[in-house]
Amino acid sequence: SAALPTATDRSSIRDMQTTPRTKPHRDIARLAIWAALVAVLLPLLPLCGDGSGPFIFSSALPVRVLISFLLVWWTNAVVVAVGILYLRRDRVGVAGGLFLAAALTVAIAIIEQVLQTAPHFGRWQTDLVLVLEIIECGLLALAAVRAIGARAAANFEDDH
């Protein structure tokens, strides 16, 4: 028979610090953080979404136009950040709803871009933006499903 872990065993200390309920929250947060990172970096790529124009920061546009441009692109990153704050406060269901809303927004934007850029498929700029948005949408959907599932599991445990 194997000996039970003691309080001095490093793995048991790690297990005590990471409760079973907080570990899935960290996985959800990682998915959401990666999705937010894609959302933040996408408009900063030195290419235009449809491959037809110059880099946004080299266009000599006024600051208010740049701020407006970035606010539109970074809206989902803000929603994901609020979702992560709710996740840290153990409001997993609310966080999952925010991640799902952001995923739906990105999915609608992907559909819009596919319809607008259909004749331009094959340009690496167009394809790269679409692939990055699909990755962002997938990460947000995974975070939403895991958060909503964790909430349902917590409700089930509380009821039984």
CSV table of C-alpha atoms in Angstrom, one decimal:
chain,number,residue,atom,x,y,z
A,1,SER,CA,0.0,0.0,0.0
A,2,ALA,CA,1.3,3.5,-0.9
A,3,ALA,CA,1.8,6.0,1.8
A,4,LEU,CA,-0.6,8.9,2.0
A,5,PRO,CA,0.9,12.3,1.1
A,6,THR,CA,1.9,14.4,4.0
A,7,ALA,CA,1.6,18.2,4.5
A,8,THR,CA,5.3,18.6,3.5
A,9,ASP,CA,4.8,16.8,0.2
A,10,ARG,CA,5.1,19.4,-2.5
A,11,SER,CA,2.3,18.0,-4.6
A,12,SER,CA,-0.2,17.9,-1.7
A,13,ILE,CA,0.6,21.5,-0.9
A,14,ARG,CA,-0.1,22.4,-4.6
A,15,ASP,CA,-3.3,20.5,-4.5
A,16,MET,CA,-4.4,22.3,-1.3
A,17,GLN,CA,-3.7,25.7,-2.9
A,18,THR,CA,-5.6,24.8,-6.1
A,19,THR,CA,-9.0,23.7,-5.2
A,20,PRO,CA,-10.9,21.6,-7.7
A,21,ARG,CA,-13.3,24.6,-8.2
A,22,THR,CA,-10.7,27.2,-9.0
A,23,LYS,CA,-8.6,25.1,-11.5
A,24,PRO,CA,-11.3,25.1,-14.2
A,25,HIS,CA,-11.7,28.8,-13.7
A,26,ARG,CA,-8.0,29.3,-14.6
A,27,ASP,CA,-8.4,27.2,-17.7
A,28,ILE,CA,-11.4,29.3,-18.7
A,29,ALA,CA,-9.5,32.5,-18.0
A,30,ARG,CA,-6.5,31.3,-20.1
A,31,LEU,CA,-8.8,30.7,-23.1
A,32,ALA,CA,-10.4,34.2,-22.7
A,33,ILE,CA,-7.0,35.9,-22.3
A,34,TRP,CA,-5.7,34.3,-25.5
A,35,ALA,CA,-8.9,35.4,-27.3
A,36,ALA,CA,-8.5,39.0,-25.9
A,37,LEU,CA,-4.9,39.0,-27.0
A,38,VAL,CA,-5.9,38.1,-30.6
A,39,ALA,CA,-8.5,40.8,-30.5
A,40,VAL,CA,-6.1,43.5,-29.3
A,41,LEU,CA,-3.3,42.6,-31.7
A,42,LEU,CA,-5.4,42.1,-34.8
A,43,PRO,CA,-5.8,45.8,-35.6
A,44,LEU,CA,-2.2,46.4,-34.8
A,45,LEU,CA,-0.9,44.1,-37.6
A,46,PRO,CA,0.8,46.1,-40.3
A,47,LEU,CA,-1.8,45.3,-42.9
A,48,CYS,CA,-5.3,46.3,-43.7
A,49,GLY,CA,-8.1,43.8,-43.2
A,50,ASP,CA,-8.9,43.5,-46.9
A,51,GLY,CA,-5.4,44.1,-48.2
A,52,SER,CA,-6.4,47.2,-50.0
A,53,GLY,CA,-4.9,50.0,-47.9
A,54,PRO,CA,-1.9,51.1,-45.9
A,55,PHE,CA,-1.2,50.4,-42.3
A,56,ILE,CA,-3.7,52.4,-40.1
A,57,PHE,CA,-0.9,54.2,-38.2
A,58,SER,CA,1.0,55.2,-41.3
A,59,SER,CA,-2.1,56.8,-42.9
A,60,ALA,CA,-1.6,60.2,-41.1
A,61,LEU,CA,-5.1,60.1,-39.7
A,62,PRO,CA,-6.2,62.4,-36.9
A,63,VAL,CA,-5.9,60.9,-33.4
A,64,ARG,CA,-9.7,60.8,-32.9
A,65,VAL,CA,-10.1,58.7,-36.0
A,66,LEU,CA,-7.4,56.3,-34.7
A,67,ILE,CA,-9.1,56.1,-31.3
A,68,SER,CA,-12.4,55.4,-32.9
A,69,PHE,CA,-10.9,52.7,-35.1
A,70,LEU,CA,-9.3,51.0,-32.1
A,71,LEU,CA,-12.4,51.3,-30.0
A,72,VAL,CA,-14.4,49.4,-32.6
A,73,TRP,CA,-11.8,46.7,-32.9
A,74,TRP,CA,-11.2,46.4,-29.1
A,75,THR,CA,-14.8,46.3,-28.0
A,76,ASN,CA,-14.7,42.5,-27.6
A,77,ALA,CA,-11.4,42.7,-25.7
A,78,VAL,CA,-13.2,45.0,-23.2
A,79,VAL,CA,-16.1,42.6,-22.9
A,80,VAL,CA,-13.7,39.7,-22.3
A,81,ALA,CA,-11.8,41.7,-19.6
A,82,VAL,CA,-15.1,42.3,-17.8
A,83,GLY,CA,-15.9,38.6,-18.2
A,84,ILE,CA,-12.6,37.7,-16.6
A,85,LEU,CA,-13.3,40.1,-13.7
A,86,TYR,CA,-16.6,38.3,-13.1
A,87,LEU,CA,-14.8,35.0,-13.4
A,88,ARG,CA,-12.3,36.1,-10.6
A,89,ARG,CA,-15.3,37.0,-8.4
A,90,ASP,CA,-16.7,33.4,-9.0
A,91,ARG,CA,-19.6,34.6,-11.1
A,92,VAL,CA,-18.9,31.9,-13.7
A,93,GLY,CA,-22.3,32.0,-15.3
A,94,VAL,CA,-22.2,35.7,-16.0
A,95,ALA,CA,-18.6,35.4,-17.3
A,96,GLY,CA,-19.8,32.6,-19.6
A,97,GLY,CA,-22.6,34.7,-20.9
A,98,LEU,CA,-20.2,37.6,-21.7
A,99,PHE,CA,-17.8,35.2,-23.5
A,100,LEU,CA,-20.7,33.8,-25.5
A,101,ALA,CA,-21.9,37.3,-26.4
A,102,ALA,CA,-18.3,38.2,-27.6
A,103,ALA,CA,-18.1,35.0,-29.6
A,104,LEU,CA,-21.4,35.7,-31.3
A,105,THR,CA,-20.2,39.3,-32.1
A,106,VAL,CA,-17.0,37.9,-33.7
A,107,ALA,CA,-19.0,35.2,-35.6
A,108,ILE,CA,-21.2,38.0,-37.1
A,109,ALA,CA,-18.1,40.0,-38.0
A,110,ILE,CA,-16.6,36.9,-39.7
A,111,ILE,CA,-19.8,36.4,-41.7
A,112,GLU,CA,-19.7,40.1,-42.7
A,113,GLN,CA,-16.1,39.9,-43.8
A,114,VAL,CA,-16.6,36.7,-45.8
A,115,LEU,CA,-19.5,38.4,-47.6
A,116,GLN,CA,-17.5,41.5,-48.3
A,117,THR,CA,-14.2,39.9,-49.3
A,118,ALA,CA,-15.4,36.8,-51.1
A,119,PRO,CA,-13.8,37.8,-54.4
A,120,HIS,CA,-10.5,38.5,-52.6
A,121,PHE,CA,-9.9,35.1,-51.0
A,122,GLY,CA,-6.4,33.9,-51.6
A,123,ARG,CA,-4.8,37.3,-50.6
A,124,TRP,CA,-2.7,36.5,-47.6
A,125,GLN,CA,-3.9,39.6,-45.7
A,126,THR,CA,-7.6,38.7,-46.1
A,127,ASP,CA,-7.0,35.1,-45.2
A,128,LEU,CA,-4.8,36.0,-42.2
A,129,VAL,CA,-7.4,38.3,-40.7
A,130,LEU,CA,-10.2,35.7,-41.2
A,131,VAL,CA,-8.1,32.9,-39.7
A,132,LEU,CA,-7.3,35.1,-36.6
A,133,GLU,CA,-10.9,36.0,-36.1
A,134,ILE,CA,-12.0,32.4,-36.4
A,135,ILE,CA,-9.4,31.5,-33.8
A,136,GLU,CA,-10.6,34.3,-31.5
A,137,CYS,CA,-14.2,33.1,-32.0
A,138,GLY,CA,-13.3,29.5,-31.2
A,139,LEU,CA,-11.4,30.5,-28.0
A,140,LEU,CA,-14.3,32.6,-26.8
A,141,ALA,CA,-16.8,29.8,-27.6
A,142,LEU,CA,-14.6,27.3,-25.7
A,143,ALA,CA,-14.4,29.7,-22.7
A,144,ALA,CA,-18.1,30.3,-22.8
A,145,VAL,CA,-19.0,26.6,-22.9
A,146,ARG,CA,-16.6,25.7,-20.1
A,147,ALA,CA,-17.8,28.6,-17.9
A,148,ILE,CA,-21.5,27.8,-18.5
A,149,GLY,CA,-20.7,24.1,-17.9
A,150,ALA,CA,-18.8,24.9,-14.7
A,151,ARG,CA,-21.8,26.9,-13.5
A,152,ALA,CA,-24.2,24.1,-14.3
A,153,ALA,CA,-22.0,21.6,-12.5
A,154,ALA,CA,-21.8,23.8,-9.5
A,155,ASN,CA,-25.6,24.1,-9.4
A,156,PHE,CA,-25.9,20.3,-9.7
A,157,GLU,CA,-23.5,19.8,-6.8
A,158,ASP,CA,-25.4,22.3,-4.7
A,159,ASP,CA,-28.7,20.6,-5.4
A,160,HIS,CA,-27.4,17.1,-4.6
